[in-house]
Amino acid sequence: MVKKIFLTLCLLATINIHAQINKQKDNRLEWFEKAKLGIFIHWGYYGVNGITESWSMYHKRISHADYLAQGKEFTASNYNPDAWLDLFEKVGAKYVVLTTKHHDGVALWDTKYSTLSTVKHAAAKKDLLTPFVKAVRKKNMKLGLYYSLCDWSHPDYKPVTFERIKTTNKFYPQKGQQKLSPWERFVKFNFDQLEELNAYKPDLYWFDGDWEHKAEEWKSAEIKQSLLKSNPQVIVNSRLNEYGDYKTPEQGVPIVRPEGAWEFCMTMNDNWGYFPSDTNYKPISQIVRTFVEVISTGGNLLLNIGPKPDGSIAPEQVERLEALGKWIQKHKTAVYDSEAGLPYGHFFGPTMLSHDHKKIYLCLFDAPKNYIQLKGIQTKVKSIKVLGSGENLSFERNGGAAWNNIPGILRISVPSENSLDPYVTVLEVELEDKLVLYRGHGNAVELNM
C-alpha cells in the first residue's frame, strides 16, 4: 500500500511538472499567437550576384571562393534600419526575423568567433545587427533572430558537398581548442555565437539546418536550455529538432491546420534573397488571400523580403508590403481582434472569430452571386455589415427547425459593387450573444410545429 501511495505521488508530481512546463510555454507563446504578421529578412552576400542563398554552393553552381568574393561588393551603403522598421510598422507587422547567419557562415554582427562577418570580411565593414535591433526596439516590435545551425564555411563542419577554400580555417580562430575533436569544436562554436546573440535579448530564435544532424549531435536540448536560462520568455521555431515551440511550414499553405502555434513563411517571388532576375512576383491578391487563409486557421504569416546588397528594398517588394498594409488597416478588427474561425462546413471561405465569440468575420475572395450562405449558427444575429465601407446587409433564416435546435441557413444579401474589396471583402456578423454552433448530423425531426 505504501509503495502504491509513493508511486501515485510520484506520478502526480510528474504530471504537475509537465503542467507547469506547458503553462510556461503557453505564456511564452501568448504574444506570438496574437501577432498575425511577421517580416522575414534574408540579407547576405548572395544578393550581390543574385544567386540562391548558400544553396548555390551546395549545388556547386558557384565555388566557395567565388561565393565569398561577393563580400567585396556587399556594401550596405544605403542601409537604414529605421526606415525598414517604419515600413514594417506601416504594414502592421508585430515581429521581424533577420538572418544573422545563413548556412554560408557569414555573420551580420561583430562576432569574436569568426572573421567571416560583415565587419571584418565584407565591403560594408560594419555591424549590421546592432542598429537593426535598436530600430526594432524603438517600435516595440518583437525581435526574431535567424541562426543556421550548420556552417558550411567552418573547417570542422561536415558534411559539405563542395570543396571549401584551403584558407577557410583562418576565418575561425581555435586557440586553446586543440584537445577537442573537430565536431566538439564546432558545437562549441555554435554555443559561443549563440551566447553573443543572447546579449540582444531576442524574443524569438528562428533556427535552420537541423536536418543535417541529430539532436544529440547538435546538443539541441542544451541549446534550448541555455537560451531559456538567458531569457525565460524566448520562443524557438520547430527547426531545433524536437525542441521547438511552434511549427514553421514554408512556401505551401498547409491544407490541414498544424496542431498548436504555427507560422507560414513565404517568399514574394521564388527566392528568399535579393534575386533581380527573378521577376515571378506573387500578385498582391495572392499575398492578401494567403494572409487571410493563414490567420483564419490560427497561424501567422512570416512574409519574406530580400534587401539589396546596399541595404535598400526593391520597389516590387515595397509595393506588396504597402498594399498588404492598406488591406490590414482597412480590416484591422478582423485581423488583430480575432482568432481562428469556424470549423469546416459552416461557410465556404476563410472565417475568423472575435475573441469573445460574439462576432464572425466572413472572407469573400470573389464577388458573390445571388446571396451569401452561412450554416449552423444557432445564436441570433444582430447585424451584418461590410468592413471598410460600413454597408449594412440584410439577412434572413431559411429552412431548419428552430424548435428542434436546427438553425437552417442564414442567407445574406450581396454587398454593393462599391463595397467589394479588390482583394478580399470581409463581412462582420455581429451576434446577440456568444456563438453557439449546430454540429448535428441532420437527424429526423420527430416533432413538427
Short mmCIF file of C-alpha atoms in Angstrom, two decimals:
data_model
loop_
_atom_site.label_atom_id
_atom_site.label_comp_id
_atom_site.label_asym_id
_atom_site.label_seq_id
_atom_site.Cartn_x
_atom_site.Cartn_y
_atom_site.Cartn_z
CA MET A 1 0.00 0.00 0.00
CA VAL A 2 2.80 2.41 0.97
CA LYS A 3 4.55 1.62 -2.32
CA LYS A 4 1.35 2.35 -4.28
CA ILE A 5 0.89 5.66 -2.48
CA PHE A 6 4.52 6.58 -3.18
CA LEU A 7 4.18 5.74 -6.90
CA THR A 8 0.94 7.70 -7.10
CA LEU A 9 2.58 10.75 -5.52
CA CYS A 10 5.50 10.46 -7.94
CA LEU A 11 3.08 10.27 -10.88
CA LEU A 12 1.16 13.31 -9.65
CA ALA A 13 4.41 15.22 -9.20
CA THR A 14 5.45 14.37 -12.76
CA ILE A 15 2.08 15.44 -14.13
CA ASN A 16 2.34 18.70 -12.17
CA ILE A 17 5.82 19.42 -13.56
CA HIS A 18 4.63 18.82 -17.13
CA ALA A 19 1.60 21.04 -16.49
CA GLN A 20 3.89 23.82 -15.25
CA ILE A 21 6.12 23.45 -18.32
CA ASN A 22 3.11 23.57 -20.65
CA LYS A 23 1.74 26.61 -18.81
CA GLN A 24 5.10 28.34 -19.11
CA LYS A 25 5.18 27.51 -22.83
CA ASP A 26 1.67 28.89 -23.28
CA ASN A 27 2.67 32.11 -21.52
CA ARG A 28 5.74 32.50 -23.71
CA LEU A 29 3.70 31.98 -26.87
CA GLU A 30 0.90 34.38 -25.95
CA TRP A 31 2.23 37.32 -27.97
CA PHE A 32 3.14 35.07 -30.89
CA GLU A 33 -0.34 33.60 -31.20
CA LYS A 34 -1.77 37.12 -31.48
CA ALA A 35 0.86 38.56 -33.83
CA LYS A 36 -0.69 37.57 -37.20
CA LEU A 37 2.10 39.08 -39.32
CA GLY A 38 5.89 38.96 -39.20
CA ILE A 39 8.55 40.06 -41.69
CA PHE A 40 11.34 37.65 -42.63
CA ILE A 41 14.55 39.27 -43.92
CA HIS A 42 17.10 37.29 -45.91
CA TRP A 43 20.09 39.58 -46.35
CA GLY A 44 23.55 38.43 -47.30
CA TYR A 45 26.34 38.11 -49.85
CA TYR A 46 24.12 36.10 -52.21
CA GLY A 47 22.30 39.27 -53.26
CA VAL A 48 25.43 40.60 -54.99
CA ASN A 49 25.31 38.08 -57.84
CA GLY A 50 21.61 37.44 -57.37
CA ILE A 51 22.05 33.74 -56.59
CA THR A 52 20.45 31.31 -54.18
CA GLU A 53 21.49 31.90 -50.58
CA SER A 54 24.14 29.32 -49.53
CA TRP A 55 22.49 26.57 -51.57
CA SER A 56 24.20 27.78 -54.75
CA MET A 57 27.43 26.44 -53.20
CA TYR A 58 25.74 23.26 -52.04
CA HIS A 59 24.58 22.52 -55.60
CA LYS A 60 28.01 23.54 -56.98
CA ARG A 61 26.65 26.35 -59.11
CA ILE A 62 29.40 28.57 -57.70
CA SER A 63 32.69 27.81 -55.98
CA HIS A 64 33.22 28.58 -52.32
CA ALA A 65 35.87 31.15 -53.25
CA ASP A 66 33.65 32.96 -55.75
CA TYR A 67 30.72 32.89 -53.34
CA LEU A 68 32.73 34.55 -50.58
CA ALA A 69 34.22 37.02 -53.07
CA GLN A 70 30.76 38.60 -53.28
CA GLY A 71 31.59 40.19 -49.94
CA LYS A 72 33.74 42.73 -51.79
CA GLU A 73 30.54 44.27 -53.18
CA PHE A 74 28.33 43.81 -50.15
CA THR A 75 28.41 47.45 -49.08
CA ALA A 76 25.24 48.12 -47.05
CA SER A 77 25.81 51.72 -48.20
CA ASN A 78 22.09 52.56 -48.18
CA TYR A 79 21.22 50.56 -45.09
CA ASN A 80 18.70 52.41 -42.94
CA PRO A 81 17.16 50.08 -40.36
CA ASP A 82 14.89 52.82 -39.02
CA ALA A 83 13.37 53.21 -42.50
CA TRP A 84 12.92 49.44 -42.69
CA LEU A 85 11.06 49.42 -39.40
CA ASP A 86 8.92 52.41 -40.40
CA LEU A 87 7.80 50.36 -43.39
CA PHE A 88 7.19 47.19 -41.35
CA GLU A 89 5.17 49.15 -38.79
CA LYS A 90 3.10 50.68 -41.58
CA VAL A 91 2.38 47.19 -42.91
CA GLY A 92 1.14 46.06 -39.50
CA ALA A 93 3.87 43.55 -38.65
CA LYS A 94 4.27 42.63 -35.00
CA TYR A 95 7.61 40.84 -35.25
CA VAL A 96 10.63 40.65 -37.53
CA VAL A 97 13.17 37.89 -38.16
CA LEU A 98 16.61 38.73 -39.60
CA THR A 99 19.11 36.19 -40.93
CA THR A 100 22.05 36.82 -38.60
CA LYS A 101 23.99 33.95 -40.18
CA HIS A 102 22.88 31.66 -43.00
CA HIS A 103 24.43 28.29 -43.92
CA ASP A 104 27.28 30.14 -45.65
CA GLY A 105 28.65 31.20 -42.25
CA VAL A 106 28.67 34.95 -42.88
CA ALA A 107 27.67 36.77 -39.68
CA LEU A 108 25.90 40.13 -39.73
CA TRP A 109 27.34 41.11 -36.36
CA ASP A 110 30.85 41.57 -34.95
CA THR A 111 31.34 38.04 -33.69
CA LYS A 112 34.52 37.19 -31.78
CA TYR A 113 34.46 33.63 -33.04
CA SER A 114 34.83 34.23 -36.76
CA THR A 115 36.28 36.84 -39.07
CA LEU A 116 33.75 35.82 -41.71
CA SER A 117 31.43 38.71 -40.93
CA THR A 118 30.15 41.93 -42.44
CA VAL A 119 32.51 43.74 -40.06
CA LYS A 120 35.77 42.00 -40.93
CA HIS A 121 35.18 40.41 -44.33
CA ALA A 122 32.65 42.46 -46.32
CA ALA A 123 32.99 45.83 -48.01
CA ALA A 124 30.40 47.11 -45.52
CA LYS A 125 32.96 46.95 -42.69
CA LYS A 126 30.25 47.35 -40.08
CA ASP A 127 27.96 45.57 -37.67
CA LEU A 128 24.53 45.37 -39.30
CA LEU A 129 22.71 43.58 -36.49
CA THR A 130 23.09 46.05 -33.61
CA PRO A 131 21.44 49.04 -35.35
CA PHE A 132 18.70 46.71 -36.58
CA VAL A 133 17.96 45.55 -33.04
CA LYS A 134 17.83 49.16 -31.83
CA ALA A 135 15.38 50.06 -34.60
CA VAL A 136 13.15 47.10 -33.70
CA ARG A 137 13.12 48.04 -30.02
CA LYS A 138 12.13 51.63 -30.85
CA LYS A 139 8.96 50.27 -32.47
CA ASN A 140 8.23 47.87 -29.60
CA MET A 141 8.13 45.01 -32.06
CA LYS A 142 9.23 41.52 -31.18
CA LEU A 143 12.76 40.63 -32.28
CA GLY A 144 13.48 37.37 -34.07
CA LEU A 145 16.99 36.19 -34.92
CA TYR A 146 17.54 33.56 -37.60
CA TYR A 147 20.58 31.37 -36.95
CA SER A 148 21.75 28.44 -39.05
CA LEU A 149 22.99 25.52 -37.00
CA CYS A 150 25.14 24.39 -39.91
CA ASP A 151 28.06 26.49 -41.15
CA TRP A 152 29.35 25.23 -44.46
CA SER A 153 32.42 27.50 -44.33
CA HIS A 154 33.62 26.22 -40.96
CA PRO A 155 36.58 23.80 -41.36
CA ASP A 156 35.22 21.50 -38.64
CA TYR A 157 31.72 21.22 -40.07
CA LYS A 158 30.64 18.15 -42.00
CA PRO A 159 29.09 17.17 -44.31
CA VAL A 160 29.60 19.64 -47.14
CA THR A 161 29.04 18.89 -50.82
CA PHE A 162 31.59 21.34 -52.24
CA GLU A 163 35.30 21.97 -51.83
CA ARG A 164 36.00 24.68 -49.27
CA ILE A 165 38.79 27.17 -49.87
CA LYS A 166 42.03 25.97 -48.29
CA THR A 167 42.35 29.03 -46.07
CA THR A 168 38.89 28.74 -44.50
CA ASN A 169 40.44 27.84 -41.13
CA LYS A 170 41.78 31.41 -40.95
CA PHE A 171 38.22 32.66 -40.53
CA TYR A 172 37.71 30.65 -37.34
CA PRO A 173 40.25 31.15 -34.52
CA GLN A 174 40.63 27.96 -32.49
CA LYS A 175 43.25 28.87 -29.92
CA GLY A 176 43.20 26.57 -26.91
CA GLN A 177 40.83 24.07 -28.53
CA GLN A 178 43.37 21.57 -29.83
CA LYS A 179 42.27 18.85 -27.40
CA LEU A 180 38.71 18.94 -28.69
CA SER A 181 37.57 16.83 -31.61
CA PRO A 182 36.56 18.71 -34.78
CA TRP A 183 32.87 18.22 -34.05
CA GLU A 184 33.28 19.28 -30.41
CA ARG A 185 34.98 22.45 -31.62
CA PHE A 186 32.13 23.16 -33.99
CA VAL A 187 29.44 22.60 -31.36
CA LYS A 188 31.33 24.92 -29.01
CA PHE A 189 31.47 27.49 -31.82
CA ASN A 190 27.67 27.40 -32.15
CA PHE A 191 27.20 27.81 -28.40
CA ASP A 192 29.68 30.70 -28.34
CA GLN A 193 27.93 32.57 -31.16
CA LEU A 194 24.51 31.97 -29.61
CA GLU A 195 25.80 33.40 -26.35
CA GLU A 196 26.72 36.56 -28.27
CA LEU A 197 23.26 36.72 -29.82
CA ASN A 198 21.65 36.19 -26.41
CA ALA A 199 23.03 39.59 -25.43
CA TYR A 200 20.46 41.14 -27.79
CA LYS A 201 17.65 39.51 -25.76
CA PRO A 202 15.70 38.25 -28.78
CA ASP A 203 12.07 37.30 -28.30
CA LEU A 204 12.36 34.52 -30.86
CA TYR A 205 15.06 32.27 -32.31
CA TRP A 206 14.50 31.01 -35.83
CA PHE A 207 16.83 28.05 -36.28
CA ASP A 208 17.54 26.33 -39.57
CA GLY A 209 19.51 23.36 -40.88
CA ASP A 210 18.68 20.96 -38.06
CA TRP A 211 18.03 18.16 -40.56
CA GLU A 212 21.76 17.70 -41.17
CA HIS A 213 22.41 16.21 -37.72
CA LYS A 214 20.55 14.58 -34.85
CA ALA A 215 19.51 16.49 -31.74
CA GLU A 216 22.17 14.70 -29.69
CA GLU A 217 24.88 15.85 -32.09
CA TRP A 218 23.75 19.49 -32.14
CA LYS A 219 23.07 19.28 -28.39
CA SER A 220 19.67 20.75 -29.14
CA ALA A 221 18.32 20.18 -25.63
CA GLU A 222 21.29 22.04 -24.15
CA ILE A 223 20.87 24.86 -26.68
CA LYS A 224 17.22 25.29 -25.70
CA GLN A 225 18.13 25.20 -22.01
CA SER A 226 20.84 27.84 -22.42
CA LEU A 227 18.51 30.14 -24.36
CA LEU A 228 15.81 29.89 -21.70
CA LYS A 229 18.38 30.49 -18.97
CA SER A 230 19.41 33.71 -20.69
CA ASN A 231 15.82 34.75 -21.43
CA PRO A 232 13.00 32.69 -19.85
CA GLN A 233 10.46 34.22 -22.26
CA VAL A 234 12.24 33.40 -25.52
CA ILE A 235 10.49 31.11 -28.02
CA VAL A 236 12.05 28.83 -30.62
CA ASN A 237 10.80 27.64 -34.00
CA SER A 238 10.45 23.98 -34.91
CA ARG A 239 13.89 23.61 -36.51
CA LEU A 240 15.76 22.69 -33.36
CA ASN A 241 14.89 19.05 -33.86
CA GLU A 242 12.08 18.22 -31.42
CA TYR A 243 12.80 21.16 -29.10
CA GLY A 244 10.83 23.87 -30.89
CA ASP A 245 7.81 25.73 -29.53
CA TYR A 246 5.86 26.22 -32.74
CA LYS A 247 5.67 24.80 -36.26
CA THR A 248 7.09 26.53 -39.34
CA PRO A 249 5.82 25.22 -42.68
CA GLU A 250 7.12 27.14 -45.69
CA GLN A 251 6.13 28.03 -49.25
CA GLY A 252 2.97 25.86 -49.35
CA VAL A 253 -0.04 26.82 -47.21
CA PRO A 254 -0.97 23.76 -45.09
CA ILE A 255 -4.14 22.01 -46.21
CA VAL A 256 -4.68 20.70 -42.69
CA ARG A 257 -4.12 23.16 -39.86
CA PRO A 258 -0.96 22.31 -37.87
CA GLU A 259 -1.52 21.49 -34.21
CA GLY A 260 -0.58 24.18 -31.73
CA ALA A 261 1.04 27.52 -32.54
CA TRP A 262 2.37 27.94 -36.07
CA GLU A 263 3.52 30.35 -38.74
CA PHE A 264 3.72 30.07 -42.50
CA CYS A 265 6.82 31.58 -44.11
CA MET A 266 6.65 32.58 -47.75
CA THR A 267 8.67 34.43 -50.35
CA MET A 268 7.22 37.18 -52.55
CA ASN A 269 8.79 35.70 -55.67
CA ASP A 270 10.58 32.34 -55.92
CA ASN A 271 13.67 33.23 -53.88
CA TRP A 272 14.48 34.25 -50.32
CA GLY A 273 17.35 36.62 -51.02
CA TYR A 274 17.63 39.51 -53.47
CA PHE A 275 17.41 37.89 -56.90
CA PRO A 276 16.92 40.58 -59.58
CA SER A 277 16.41 38.09 -62.42
CA ASP A 278 13.51 36.51 -60.54
CA THR A 279 10.54 38.61 -61.62
CA ASN A 280 7.95 35.96 -60.78
CA TYR A 281 6.39 38.03 -58.01
CA LYS A 282 3.15 36.86 -56.49
CA PRO A 283 0.27 39.24 -57.24
CA ILE A 284 -0.93 41.33 -54.32
CA SER A 285 -4.24 39.47 -54.33
CA GLN A 286 -2.43 36.17 -53.72
CA ILE A 287 -0.42 37.61 -50.82
CA VAL A 288 -3.53 39.07 -49.17
CA ARG A 289 -5.51 35.86 -49.70
CA THR A 290 -2.68 33.77 -48.29
CA PHE A 291 -2.52 36.03 -45.24
CA VAL A 292 -6.28 35.58 -44.73
CA GLU A 293 -6.08 31.81 -45.14
CA VAL A 294 -3.29 31.59 -42.57
CA ILE A 295 -4.84 33.76 -39.85
CA SER A 296 -8.24 32.13 -40.35
CA THR A 297 -6.68 28.86 -39.24
CA GLY A 298 -4.84 30.34 -36.27
CA GLY A 299 -1.40 30.93 -37.79
CA ASN A 300 0.91 33.85 -38.54
CA LEU A 301 2.25 34.81 -41.95
CA LEU A 302 6.01 35.39 -41.94
CA LEU A 303 6.38 37.26 -45.23
CA ASN A 304 9.88 37.42 -46.66
CA ILE A 305 11.84 40.25 -48.23
CA GLY A 306 15.37 40.16 -49.64
CA PRO A 307 17.11 43.55 -49.42
CA LYS A 308 19.72 44.52 -51.99
CA PRO A 309 23.45 44.36 -51.08
CA ASP A 310 23.35 48.12 -50.43
CA GLY A 311 20.53 47.68 -47.90
CA SER A 312 17.70 49.15 -49.95
CA ILE A 313 14.49 47.22 -50.59
CA ALA A 314 13.34 46.53 -54.14
CA PRO A 315 10.27 48.58 -55.19
CA GLU A 316 8.35 45.41 -56.11
CA GLN A 317 8.67 44.25 -52.51
CA VAL A 318 7.78 47.65 -51.05
CA GLU A 319 4.70 47.79 -53.27
CA ARG A 320 3.44 44.44 -51.97
CA LEU A 321 4.17 45.26 -48.36
CA GLU A 322 2.33 48.57 -48.58
CA ALA A 323 -0.67 47.00 -50.33
CA LEU A 324 -0.94 44.31 -47.66
CA GLY A 325 -0.64 47.01 -45.00
CA LYS A 326 -3.51 49.01 -46.50
CA TRP A 327 -5.72 45.93 -46.56
CA ILE A 328 -4.86 45.12 -42.93
CA GLN A 329 -5.53 48.69 -41.81
CA LYS A 330 -8.94 48.61 -43.51
CA HIS A 331 -9.83 45.31 -41.81
CA LYS A 332 -7.79 45.58 -38.60
CA THR A 333 -10.59 44.50 -36.25
CA ALA A 334 -10.97 41.26 -38.20
CA VAL A 335 -7.20 40.76 -38.15
CA TYR A 336 -5.98 41.67 -34.68
CA ASP A 337 -9.12 41.24 -32.56
CA SER A 338 -9.73 37.73 -33.81
CA GLU A 339 -8.74 34.10 -33.63
CA ALA A 340 -9.20 31.01 -35.82
CA GLY A 341 -12.64 30.82 -37.36
CA LEU A 342 -15.49 28.39 -37.86
CA PRO A 343 -14.99 24.67 -38.42
CA TYR A 344 -15.21 23.45 -42.00
CA GLY A 345 -18.70 23.28 -43.46
CA HIS A 346 -20.33 26.35 -41.93
CA PHE A 347 -19.04 28.76 -44.57
CA PHE A 348 -17.19 28.05 -47.78
CA GLY A 349 -14.36 30.51 -47.32
CA PRO A 350 -11.98 31.67 -44.59
CA THR A 351 -13.52 32.97 -41.36
CA MET A 352 -12.30 34.47 -38.10
CA LEU A 353 -13.97 34.78 -34.70
CA SER A 354 -13.68 37.69 -32.29
CA HIS A 355 -12.06 36.72 -29.01
CA ASP A 356 -15.41 36.94 -27.19
CA HIS A 357 -17.06 34.80 -29.92
CA LYS A 358 -19.75 37.43 -30.48
CA LYS A 359 -18.59 38.33 -33.99
CA ILE A 360 -17.90 36.20 -37.04
CA TYR A 361 -15.80 37.57 -39.89
CA LEU A 362 -16.60 36.08 -43.29
CA CYS A 363 -13.96 36.50 -46.01
CA LEU A 364 -15.06 36.67 -49.64
CA PHE A 365 -12.37 36.03 -52.23
CA ASP A 366 -14.67 36.75 -55.16
CA ALA A 367 -17.83 38.73 -55.82
CA PRO A 368 -20.74 36.55 -54.65
CA LYS A 369 -23.82 35.80 -56.74
CA ASN A 370 -27.45 35.76 -55.56
CA TYR A 371 -26.72 35.53 -51.82
CA ILE A 372 -24.08 34.57 -49.25
CA GLN A 373 -24.74 31.43 -47.25
CA LEU A 374 -23.81 30.75 -43.61
CA LYS A 375 -24.89 27.50 -41.95
CA GLY A 376 -25.30 26.14 -38.44
CA ILE A 377 -25.44 29.43 -36.49
CA GLN A 378 -27.83 28.93 -33.59
CA THR A 379 -27.19 32.29 -31.93
CA LYS A 380 -29.46 35.12 -33.03
CA VAL A 381 -27.79 37.56 -35.43
CA LYS A 382 -27.92 41.25 -34.54
CA SER A 383 -26.43 42.80 -37.69
CA ILE A 384 -24.18 42.17 -40.68
CA LYS A 385 -22.01 44.81 -42.33
CA VAL A 386 -19.13 45.13 -44.76
CA LEU A 387 -15.89 46.15 -43.07
CA GLY A 388 -14.35 49.22 -44.64
CA SER A 389 -17.48 50.60 -46.29
CA GLY A 390 -19.81 50.04 -43.33
CA GLU A 391 -22.64 48.94 -45.64
CA ASN A 392 -25.34 47.08 -43.72
CA LEU A 393 -26.56 43.88 -45.33
CA SER A 394 -29.98 42.31 -44.99
CA PHE A 395 -30.26 38.69 -43.92
CA GLU A 396 -32.86 36.01 -43.25
CA ARG A 397 -33.00 32.47 -41.98
CA ASN A 398 -34.16 29.84 -44.41
CA GLY A 399 -35.16 26.28 -43.60
CA GLY A 400 -34.19 24.47 -40.43
CA ALA A 401 -36.36 23.62 -37.44
CA ALA A 402 -35.74 26.17 -34.70
CA TRP A 403 -37.97 24.31 -32.21
CA ASN A 404 -35.66 21.33 -32.64
CA ASN A 405 -32.46 23.42 -32.44
CA ILE A 406 -31.76 23.05 -36.16
CA PRO A 407 -30.95 26.59 -37.34
CA GLY A 408 -31.05 26.12 -41.10
CA ILE A 409 -29.29 28.53 -43.45
CA LEU A 410 -28.57 32.22 -42.91
CA ARG A 411 -28.95 33.96 -46.26
CA ILE A 412 -27.09 37.26 -46.53
CA SER A 413 -27.60 39.82 -49.27
CA VAL A 414 -24.76 40.59 -51.67
CA PRO A 415 -22.78 43.80 -50.96
CA SER A 416 -22.94 46.60 -53.49
CA GLU A 417 -20.13 46.73 -56.00
CA ASN A 418 -18.59 49.78 -54.30
CA SER A 419 -18.28 47.85 -51.03
CA LEU A 420 -16.35 44.95 -52.53
CA ASP A 421 -12.63 44.98 -51.76
CA PRO A 422 -10.34 44.34 -54.76
CA TYR A 423 -8.52 41.58 -52.85
CA VAL A 424 -10.68 40.15 -50.05
CA THR A 425 -14.01 41.51 -48.81
CA VAL A 426 -14.78 40.95 -45.12
CA LEU A 427 -18.26 40.82 -43.61
CA GLU A 428 -18.75 41.33 -39.88
CA VAL A 429 -21.59 39.22 -38.48
CA GLU A 430 -22.49 40.55 -35.04
CA LEU A 431 -24.35 38.16 -32.74
CA GLU A 432 -26.67 38.96 -29.85
CA ASP A 433 -24.81 36.54 -27.60
CA LYS A 434 -21.83 34.20 -27.63
CA LEU A 435 -21.69 31.94 -30.67
CA VAL A 436 -23.42 28.58 -30.43
CA LEU A 437 -22.92 26.26 -33.38
CA TYR A 438 -25.13 23.47 -34.61
CA ARG A 439 -22.86 20.48 -35.20
CA GLY A 440 -25.50 17.81 -35.67
CA HIS A 441 -25.69 15.17 -38.37
CA GLY A 442 -29.16 16.12 -39.56
CA ASN A 443 -31.38 13.59 -37.77
CA ALA A 444 -35.08 13.30 -38.49
CA VAL A 445 -37.33 15.98 -36.99
CA GLU A 446 -39.60 13.87 -34.80
CA LEU A 447 -41.86 16.73 -33.73
CA ASN A 448 -43.21 19.26 -36.23
CA MET A 449 -44.85 22.52 -35.29
#
